[in-house]
Short mmCIF file of C-alpha atoms in Angstrom, two decimals:
data_model
loop_
_atom_site.label_atom_id
_atom_site.label_comp_id
_atom_site.label_asym_id
_atom_site.label_seq_id
_atom_site.Cartn_x
_atom_site.Cartn_y
_atom_site.Cartn_z
CA UNK A 16 138.84 114.20 128.29
CA UNK A 17 142.26 111.86 126.64
CA UNK A 18 141.21 109.21 124.64
CA UNK A 19 142.99 105.77 123.68
CA UNK A 20 144.36 106.56 119.67
CA UNK A 21 142.24 103.09 119.13
CA UNK A 22 139.35 104.57 120.42
CA UNK A 23 139.15 108.12 119.08
CA UNK A 24 139.81 107.10 115.39
CA UNK A 25 137.03 104.17 115.77
CA UNK A 26 134.70 107.02 116.71
CA UNK A 27 135.70 109.46 114.20
CA UNK A 28 135.47 106.66 111.94
CA UNK A 29 131.78 106.25 113.44
CA UNK A 30 130.86 109.31 113.56
CA UNK A 31 133.04 111.36 110.80
CA UNK A 32 131.88 115.15 110.59
CA UNK A 33 130.26 115.03 114.22
CA UNK A 34 132.97 113.13 116.07
CA UNK A 35 134.62 116.63 117.19
CA UNK A 36 131.18 117.28 118.57
CA UNK A 37 131.19 113.85 121.00
CA UNK A 38 134.25 114.09 122.53
CA UNK A 39 133.75 117.84 123.42
CA UNK A 40 130.29 116.44 124.72
CA UNK A 41 132.92 114.50 127.05
CA UNK A 42 134.26 117.67 128.83
CA UNK A 43 131.16 118.55 129.49
CA UNK A 44 128.93 117.97 132.85
CA UNK A 45 126.75 115.11 132.93
CA UNK A 46 123.50 115.78 133.27
CA UNK A 47 121.14 113.39 136.64
CA UNK A 48 118.13 112.29 136.30
CA UNK A 49 115.19 111.31 138.28
CA UNK A 50 112.24 108.77 137.87
CA UNK A 51 108.98 109.37 139.46
CA UNK A 52 107.82 106.04 141.44
CA UNK A 53 103.63 105.72 140.29
CA UNK A 54 103.79 102.73 142.46
CA UNK A 55 104.26 104.98 145.73
CA UNK A 56 103.97 108.51 144.22
CA UNK A 57 100.19 109.86 143.30
CA UNK A 58 100.72 113.47 142.51
CA UNK A 59 103.59 115.80 141.82
CA UNK A 60 106.54 115.83 143.30
CA UNK A 61 107.01 117.90 146.29
CA UNK A 62 109.93 120.62 146.13
CA UNK A 63 113.35 119.46 148.86
CA UNK A 64 115.63 121.83 150.15
CA UNK A 65 118.95 121.69 148.20
CA UNK A 66 116.75 120.18 144.95
CA UNK A 67 116.37 121.68 141.85
CA UNK A 68 114.24 119.77 139.76
CA UNK A 69 114.05 120.69 135.52
CA UNK A 70 110.70 118.63 133.32
CA UNK A 71 112.68 115.94 130.90
CA UNK A 72 110.33 116.00 128.44
CA UNK A 73 109.38 112.48 129.12
CA UNK A 74 106.30 111.73 131.05
CA UNK A 75 107.96 110.85 135.14
CA UNK A 76 111.28 111.75 134.33
CA UNK A 77 112.86 115.46 136.27
CA UNK A 78 116.34 116.27 135.72
CA UNK A 79 118.09 117.76 138.44
CA UNK A 80 121.19 119.49 140.43
CA UNK A 81 121.33 119.07 144.35
CA UNK A 82 121.41 116.23 146.69
CA UNK A 83 118.60 113.56 145.94
CA UNK A 84 120.14 110.81 147.00
CA UNK A 85 121.55 109.54 150.04
CA UNK A 86 120.04 111.24 153.24
CA UNK A 87 117.11 112.86 151.52
CA UNK A 88 113.79 111.87 152.45
CA UNK A 89 111.63 111.29 149.24
CA UNK A 90 115.08 109.24 148.31
CA UNK A 91 114.17 107.02 151.83
CA UNK A 92 111.20 106.17 151.21
CA UNK A 93 111.18 106.01 147.13
CA UNK A 94 108.95 108.35 145.54
CA UNK A 95 111.82 108.34 143.24
CA UNK A 96 114.94 106.46 141.59
CA UNK A 97 117.61 107.95 139.94
CA UNK A 98 118.32 106.34 137.02
CA UNK A 99 121.04 107.93 133.57
CA UNK A 100 118.44 109.70 131.28
CA UNK A 101 119.55 107.21 128.01
CA UNK A 102 119.46 104.38 130.60
CA UNK A 103 115.47 104.94 130.63
CA UNK A 104 115.07 104.37 126.51
CA UNK A 105 115.40 100.99 125.46
CA UNK A 106 112.41 99.68 128.02
CA UNK A 107 109.45 103.71 127.37
CA UNK A 108 110.25 102.28 123.55
CA UNK A 109 109.23 98.97 124.05
CA UNK A 110 105.72 97.85 123.12
CA UNK A 111 104.77 96.83 126.48
CA UNK A 112 101.27 95.86 127.83
CA UNK A 113 99.71 95.96 131.07
CA UNK A 114 99.31 92.11 133.00
CA UNK A 115 102.18 91.01 130.53
CA UNK A 116 105.32 88.66 131.84
CA UNK A 117 107.87 90.06 131.54
CA UNK A 118 112.06 89.29 132.89
CA UNK A 119 114.91 91.38 133.37
CA UNK A 120 117.69 89.25 132.94
CA UNK A 121 120.85 91.23 133.74
CA UNK A 122 119.88 93.53 136.29
CA UNK A 123 121.37 94.46 138.84
CA UNK A 124 121.20 97.61 139.79
CA UNK A 125 117.18 97.23 139.25
CA UNK A 126 116.44 100.75 137.49
CA UNK A 127 115.43 99.33 133.99
CA UNK A 128 113.17 96.51 137.01
CA UNK A 129 111.23 99.21 138.04
CA UNK A 130 110.16 100.88 134.69
CA UNK A 131 109.07 97.25 133.83
CA UNK A 132 107.11 96.91 137.14
CA UNK A 133 105.32 100.62 136.56
CA UNK A 134 104.85 99.33 132.69
CA UNK A 135 103.41 96.13 133.30
CA UNK A 136 101.09 96.71 136.35
CA UNK A 137 99.87 95.25 138.82
CA UNK A 138 98.11 92.67 137.25
CA UNK A 139 102.05 92.04 135.01
CA UNK A 140 105.01 90.38 136.53
CA UNK A 141 108.33 91.12 136.76
CA UNK A 142 111.43 87.88 136.99
CA UNK A 143 114.86 89.97 137.73
CA UNK A 144 117.49 88.74 137.85
CA UNK A 145 121.54 89.02 138.93
CA UNK A 146 124.60 87.31 138.55
CA UNK A 147 127.46 88.42 141.11
CA UNK A 148 125.55 87.83 144.69
CA UNK A 149 126.44 91.32 145.91
CA UNK A 150 124.90 93.18 143.00
CA UNK A 151 121.70 91.23 143.32
CA UNK A 152 121.03 91.98 147.45
CA UNK A 153 121.63 95.72 146.31
CA UNK A 154 119.37 95.13 143.28
CA UNK A 155 116.98 93.46 146.13
CA UNK A 156 117.23 96.30 148.64
CA UNK A 157 116.07 98.82 145.26
CA UNK A 158 113.58 96.36 145.12
CA UNK A 159 112.12 96.61 148.79
CA UNK A 160 112.67 100.50 149.03
CA UNK A 161 110.65 101.22 145.48
CA UNK A 162 107.54 99.01 146.68
CA UNK A 163 106.90 96.73 144.41
CA UNK A 164 104.51 94.01 144.22
CA UNK A 165 105.00 92.32 141.20
CA UNK A 166 108.88 91.50 141.64
CA UNK A 167 109.86 87.84 141.73
CA UNK A 168 114.14 88.88 142.64
CA UNK A 169 116.56 85.68 141.85
CA UNK A 170 120.48 84.86 141.93
CA UNK A 171 121.25 82.94 139.04
CA UNK A 172 123.34 82.69 135.45
CA UNK A 173 121.51 83.11 132.67
CA UNK A 174 122.17 79.21 130.70
CA UNK A 175 121.33 77.81 134.56
CA UNK A 176 118.10 80.54 135.29
CA UNK A 177 116.59 80.76 132.01
CA UNK A 178 115.67 76.84 130.43
CA UNK A 179 114.06 76.50 133.77
CA UNK A 180 110.91 80.19 132.34
CA UNK A 181 111.52 78.57 128.71
CA UNK A 182 108.68 80.19 126.80
CA UNK A 183 107.14 81.98 129.92
CA UNK A 184 108.19 85.78 129.02
CA UNK A 185 106.63 88.18 127.38
CA UNK A 186 109.51 90.61 126.96
CA UNK A 187 113.57 89.02 128.40
CA UNK A 188 115.31 92.39 128.53
CA UNK A 189 118.48 92.06 128.28
CA UNK A 190 120.67 94.83 129.45
CA UNK A 191 124.26 92.90 129.06
CA UNK A 192 127.31 93.29 130.42
CA UNK A 193 129.32 95.55 128.12
CA UNK A 194 132.82 97.73 128.24
CA UNK A 195 131.19 100.75 129.50
CA UNK A 196 132.36 103.47 126.51
CA UNK A 197 129.51 104.79 126.62
CA UNK A 198 129.70 106.00 130.84
CA UNK A 199 132.99 107.67 129.70
CA UNK A 200 131.93 111.21 130.57
CA UNK A 201 130.28 110.25 133.99
CA UNK A 202 133.03 106.92 134.98
CA UNK A 203 136.14 108.78 133.88
CA UNK A 204 138.23 105.40 135.17
CA UNK A 205 136.02 103.72 133.30
CA UNK A 206 138.38 104.86 129.72
CA UNK A 207 141.29 103.30 131.70
CA UNK A 208 140.16 100.14 132.10
CA UNK A 209 139.14 99.86 127.53
CA UNK A 210 140.95 98.04 125.35
CA UNK A 211 139.81 96.57 121.95
CA UNK A 212 140.63 92.76 123.49
CA UNK A 213 137.79 93.99 126.43
CA UNK A 214 135.28 94.99 124.10
CA UNK A 215 135.71 91.52 122.00
CA UNK A 216 135.65 89.31 125.09
CA UNK A 217 132.26 91.49 126.25
CA UNK A 218 130.99 90.52 122.79
CA UNK A 219 131.73 86.93 122.91
CA UNK A 220 129.75 86.90 126.72
CA UNK A 221 126.77 88.45 125.22
CA UNK A 222 126.03 86.25 122.81
CA UNK A 223 126.04 83.08 125.08
CA UNK A 224 123.69 85.82 127.43
CA UNK A 225 121.10 85.92 124.68
CA UNK A 226 120.87 82.47 123.41
CA UNK A 227 119.84 82.09 126.79
CA UNK A 228 117.63 84.46 127.12
CA UNK A 229 116.12 83.42 124.15
CA UNK A 230 115.10 80.64 125.77
CA UNK A 231 112.53 83.06 128.18
CA UNK A 232 110.63 84.01 125.48
CA UNK A 233 108.00 82.81 124.08
CA UNK A 234 106.22 82.47 120.81
CA UNK A 235 105.16 85.99 119.64
CA UNK A 236 107.14 87.69 122.31
CA UNK A 237 109.82 90.29 122.15
CA UNK A 238 113.65 89.72 123.08
CA UNK A 239 115.09 94.24 124.11
CA UNK A 240 119.05 94.04 124.06
CA UNK A 241 120.45 97.72 125.03
CA UNK A 242 124.28 98.08 125.78
CA UNK A 243 125.42 101.25 127.09
CA UNK A 244 128.95 100.99 124.42
CA UNK A 245 129.18 102.41 120.68
CA UNK A 246 131.28 98.55 119.69
CA UNK A 247 129.56 97.92 116.74
CA UNK A 248 130.42 93.97 117.87
CA UNK A 249 129.17 94.80 120.73
CA UNK A 250 125.84 96.30 119.14
CA UNK A 251 124.91 95.48 115.67
CA UNK A 252 127.79 92.65 115.22
CA UNK A 253 126.40 91.00 118.12
CA UNK A 254 123.08 91.31 117.28
CA UNK A 255 123.82 90.23 113.77
CA UNK A 256 125.75 87.37 114.88
CA UNK A 257 122.56 86.29 117.44
CA UNK A 258 119.81 86.03 114.70
CA UNK A 259 122.41 83.51 112.55
CA UNK A 260 122.07 81.27 115.45
CA UNK A 261 118.84 81.44 116.31
CA UNK A 262 116.21 83.00 112.88
CA UNK A 263 112.81 82.71 115.59
CA UNK A 264 114.44 85.83 115.46
CA UNK A 265 113.97 89.06 113.84
CA UNK A 266 115.07 92.65 114.66
CA UNK A 267 111.23 95.17 114.71
CA UNK A 268 110.62 98.78 114.87
CA UNK A 269 111.09 100.60 117.77
CA UNK A 270 109.35 104.26 119.48
CA UNK A 271 111.48 106.04 121.07
CA UNK A 272 109.55 108.42 123.51
CA UNK A 273 108.94 111.72 122.89
CA UNK A 274 111.48 114.02 124.34
CA UNK A 275 114.40 112.11 124.39
CA UNK A 276 116.64 113.77 121.96
CA UNK A 277 117.77 112.50 118.67
CA UNK A 278 118.26 108.99 118.34
CA UNK A 279 120.73 107.84 115.17
CA UNK A 280 119.80 104.47 113.86
CA UNK A 281 122.14 101.88 113.60
CA UNK A 282 124.79 101.17 112.42
CA UNK A 283 124.73 98.65 108.60
CA UNK A 284 125.81 95.37 109.72
CA UNK A 285 125.93 92.16 106.69
CA UNK A 286 122.47 92.61 105.71
CA UNK A 287 120.53 92.75 108.47
CA UNK A 288 118.09 95.30 109.56
CA UNK A 289 120.43 96.45 112.03
CA UNK A 290 118.99 100.74 111.10
CA UNK A 291 115.87 99.58 113.57
CA UNK A 292 117.99 99.06 116.58
CA UNK A 293 118.69 103.42 118.12
CA UNK A 294 122.27 105.45 118.90
CA UNK A 295 122.39 107.84 121.79
CA UNK A 296 125.41 110.09 122.02
CA UNK A 297 125.74 111.92 124.61
CA UNK A 298 126.42 115.47 122.35
CA UNK A 299 122.58 114.34 120.61
CA UNK A 300 120.64 113.58 124.39
CA UNK A 301 121.00 115.02 127.41
CA UNK A 302 122.28 111.58 128.92
CA UNK A 303 125.13 109.12 128.46
CA UNK A 304 125.51 106.81 125.75
CA UNK A 305 123.25 103.86 124.76
CA UNK A 306 121.78 101.14 121.96
CA UNK A 307 119.48 99.01 122.37
CA UNK A 308 116.88 96.56 119.86
CA UNK A 309 114.46 95.10 119.89
CA UNK A 310 113.66 91.55 118.33
CA UNK A 311 110.30 89.50 117.65
CA UNK A 312 110.28 86.03 117.87
CA UNK A 313 107.84 84.22 115.57
CA UNK A 314 106.14 80.85 116.17
CA UNK A 315 108.93 78.38 113.78
CA UNK A 316 110.32 75.12 116.05
CA UNK A 317 113.60 75.78 115.08
CA UNK A 318 116.66 74.93 118.01
CA UNK A 319 117.99 76.74 119.90
CA UNK A 320 121.84 75.59 120.28
CA UNK A 321 121.54 74.94 123.67
CA UNK A 322 124.57 76.70 126.25
CA UNK A 323 127.66 75.51 127.99
CA UNK A 324 127.54 76.71 131.70
CA UNK A 325 131.07 78.51 132.27
CA UNK A 326 132.66 76.74 134.89
CA UNK A 327 134.25 79.80 136.07
CA UNK A 328 130.84 80.40 137.59
CA UNK A 329 130.41 79.35 141.45
CA UNK A 330 126.75 77.23 141.65
CA UNK A 331 124.46 79.16 143.02
CA UNK A 332 122.73 78.61 146.42
CA UNK A 333 119.43 76.10 146.90
CA UNK A 334 116.57 77.62 148.67
CA UNK A 335 115.59 74.87 150.85
CA UNK A 336 114.16 71.20 149.79
CA UNK A 337 110.73 72.51 150.71
CA UNK A 338 111.31 75.36 148.06
CA UNK A 339 108.42 77.27 148.32
CA UNK A 340 105.27 75.67 150.95
CA UNK A 341 102.23 76.54 152.28
CA UNK A 342 101.80 78.12 155.54
CA UNK A 343 101.70 75.88 158.57
CA UNK A 344 99.05 76.78 161.33
CA UNK A 345 100.80 78.59 163.56
CA UNK A 346 102.49 80.50 160.48
CA UNK A 347 99.00 81.36 159.14
CA UNK A 348 97.85 82.19 162.43
CA UNK A 349 100.56 85.05 163.40
CA UNK A 350 99.87 86.93 159.40
CA UNK A 351 96.59 86.85 159.77
CA UNK A 352 96.69 89.03 163.33
CA UNK A 353 99.10 90.86 161.61
CA UNK A 354 97.15 92.21 158.81
CA UNK A 355 94.12 92.48 160.85
CA UNK A 356 96.19 95.01 163.26
CA UNK A 357 97.92 96.38 160.13
CA UNK A 358 94.91 97.16 157.83
CA UNK A 359 92.22 97.39 160.36
CA UNK A 360 90.07 95.25 158.07
CA UNK A 361 89.45 91.01 156.80
CA UNK A 362 91.18 91.76 153.99
CA UNK A 363 93.08 88.60 152.78
CA UNK A 364 96.41 88.14 150.73
CA UNK A 365 97.90 85.61 149.09
CA UNK A 366 100.85 84.60 151.33
CA UNK A 367 103.06 81.43 150.74
CA UNK A 368 107.03 80.96 152.51
CA UNK A 369 110.06 80.53 151.27
CA UNK A 370 113.20 79.90 153.10
CA UNK A 371 111.66 80.47 156.16
CA UNK A 372 110.15 83.84 155.52
CA UNK A 373 106.36 84.98 154.64
CA UNK A 374 105.50 86.15 151.16
CA UNK A 375 103.35 88.32 150.03
CA UNK A 376 103.09 85.98 146.08
CA UNK A 377 100.81 85.60 143.48
CA UNK A 378 102.72 82.91 141.72
CA UNK A 379 104.34 79.93 144.33
CA UNK A 380 105.06 78.21 140.73
CA UNK A 381 108.54 79.65 140.09
CA UNK A 382 112.44 77.59 140.09
CA UNK A 383 113.56 78.08 143.88
CA UNK A 384 117.28 77.72 142.59
CA UNK A 385 118.14 80.97 142.90
CA UNK A 386 115.40 82.57 143.87
CA UNK A 387 115.99 84.84 147.39
CA UNK A 388 112.04 87.11 147.31
CA UNK A 389 108.88 85.28 145.72
CA UNK A 390 107.08 89.10 145.71
CA UNK A 391 106.77 90.91 148.89
CA UNK A 392 108.65 89.34 151.96
CA UNK A 393 106.34 89.94 154.50
CA UNK A 394 108.37 89.07 157.84
CA UNK A 395 109.26 85.91 159.91
CA UNK A 396 107.91 84.00 163.27
CA UNK A 397 109.34 84.71 166.12
CA UNK A 398 109.94 82.63 168.52
CA UNK A 399 106.99 83.72 170.94
CA UNK A 400 104.87 83.66 168.25
CA UNK A 401 104.53 87.02 166.95
CA UNK A 402 105.03 87.93 163.04
CA UNK A 403 108.22 90.20 162.98
CA UNK A 404 107.18 92.07 159.51
CA UNK A 405 109.63 92.71 156.99
CA UNK A 406 110.61 96.38 155.80
CA UNK A 407 109.05 95.88 151.90
CA UNK A 408 105.39 94.62 153.16
CA UNK A 409 106.05 98.16 155.42
CA UNK A 410 106.90 100.41 152.18
CA UNK A 411 105.15 98.40 149.77
CA UNK A 412 101.37 97.80 151.23
CA UNK A 413 101.96 101.29 154.50
CA UNK A 414 99.19 103.48 152.07
CA UNK A 415 97.08 101.37 153.52
CA UNK A 416 97.46 101.58 156.91
CA UNK A 417 94.76 101.72 159.92
CA UNK A 418 97.92 104.18 160.99
CA UNK A 419 99.66 106.63 159.49
CA UNK A 420 101.79 108.99 160.89
CA UNK A 421 103.13 111.97 157.29
CA UNK A 422 105.59 114.22 157.84
CA UNK A 423 107.59 116.92 156.13
CA UNK A 424 110.68 115.94 154.73
CA UNK A 425 112.04 118.84 157.30
CA UNK A 426 110.31 117.34 160.53
CA UNK A 427 113.03 117.72 162.97
CA UNK A 428 110.44 114.06 163.75
CA UNK A 429 111.11 112.09 160.16
CA UNK A 430 114.91 112.59 161.16
CA UNK A 431 114.61 110.94 164.08
CA UNK A 432 112.83 108.33 162.46
CA UNK A 433 115.82 107.68 159.18
CA UNK A 434 118.40 107.61 162.24
CA UNK A 435 116.48 104.81 164.29
CA UNK A 436 115.11 106.59 167.41
CA UNK A 437 111.42 106.29 168.46
CA UNK A 438 109.59 108.40 170.30
CA UNK A 439 106.17 110.09 172.38
CA UNK A 440 102.64 110.02 170.84
CA UNK A 441 99.90 110.98 172.40
CA UNK A 442 97.77 111.01 169.12
CA UNK A 443 98.10 107.29 167.67
CA UNK A 444 96.29 104.66 169.15
CA UNK A 445 98.58 100.75 169.81
CA UNK A 446 99.11 98.61 166.94
CA UNK A 447 101.65 99.08 164.06
CA UNK A 448 101.66 101.87 161.34
CA UNK A 449 103.50 103.12 158.89
CA UNK A 450 105.45 106.60 159.00
CA UNK A 451 104.75 108.50 155.13
CA UNK A 452 106.06 111.38 153.80
CA UNK A 453 104.42 113.43 150.83
CA UNK A 454 102.19 110.32 151.50
CA UNK A 455 104.60 107.98 150.83
CA UNK A 456 105.75 105.43 153.34
CA UNK A 457 108.97 105.86 154.63
CA UNK A 458 109.12 102.51 157.05
CA UNK A 459 107.14 100.98 159.42
CA UNK A 460 106.48 101.45 163.51
CA UNK A 461 104.16 99.88 166.49
CA UNK A 462 102.86 101.63 169.19
CA UNK A 463 102.24 100.90 172.90
CA UNK A 464 102.12 102.63 175.87
CA UNK A 465 101.66 106.04 173.93
CA UNK A 466 105.27 105.69 172.54
CA UNK A 467 106.51 105.00 168.64
CA UNK A 468 109.04 102.01 168.33
CA UNK A 469 111.21 102.38 165.10
CA UNK A 470 111.19 99.87 162.61
CA UNK A 471 113.26 100.98 159.98
CA UNK A 472 115.89 99.04 158.96
CA UNK A 473 119.41 99.21 161.34
CA UNK A 474 121.31 98.91 157.38
CA UNK A 475 119.74 101.95 156.35
CA UNK A 476 119.37 104.65 158.67
CA UNK A 477 121.30 108.22 158.08
#
């Protein structure tokens, strides 16, 4: 791989005798990995045609070859998430506990959000945010496909969002936009965009994001910083500058997962304890490049310098003036009727309305500026008074459905379903149900008159 001269010179200085091994690794094939979604799949991951799996040494993480994405039915149903292996290390290395409230501040496409949702469990809560409106839609789609129940999704900028959550989180993750040096092997086009000036610009933006993120960390909480670059200015230098601006925070050690490979300590930087950070290089681990460091906030009342909103950034669209509200009588009647049909019992779920959609929501006090989803989207009220259910509900709660049709990955009926087609069925009674694959909910259907009507979203059909 042809690299910019300035970049090659810096990497030789950083790596010394290891530099040639690093450059050789850039000419090798990248490793592909997937993380099993234990929100939906409880047993072993089933084998599917054209996909070869190898254990990574990290629980629930596999290396793979073949067509694991796109049309693969297990990908459709959210049984796993395809994620770069090294990108998993920061969250796996943090001391996250069940029941925590966490914020993923720069989240799209959502790989680390999924890790956080699994780490805090259904008793915890994840606020996941993406500044770009286009990428926020991708983030929301992945949250829905994976069936996460404990997420609120935002499309906002850090300087607007974080003050609304002052001191609210046990952990805030900043997976910062960066110069992407660690992804050169996987994304060769990124080499063409590299420059020292671009890296410096990234560092300036990262510092502003970190200052915003600090507002949302509770006393005694953690701030986890990660990048996919090797630039000291964006890594150890950034952390050093941040600590100098906010001495409430200090670096603490991390515990990389068994099977991660050899993660190198951070580079010493201006007397700060940056050796507590970790660097992943493609010649030392089986993934791409990654940097991360964990900071802990103490209880001192030092004031954080306020950030100035980016004048070029568009103001996010606010939710309706009503914000999050309780259901009307008609909405509650429709929702109750649907849930009774779907589950076959009288269970009650915490419901609210945001922007005309009914949600299963455990936190009705969320700030609504930029809020796209506050839990699991149940559906919306049709003009005739019926509830029109949303795909997220089927994905998240499908395992509890009264009616389930479990299909094998190679069943012709599954292919018809994923194409958006219905089909006759004499085996299922009238009502709402879910198609499952190997026990994982793919999407919803309604049976009437011996015919299964497809409710898989048009935008997901293959």
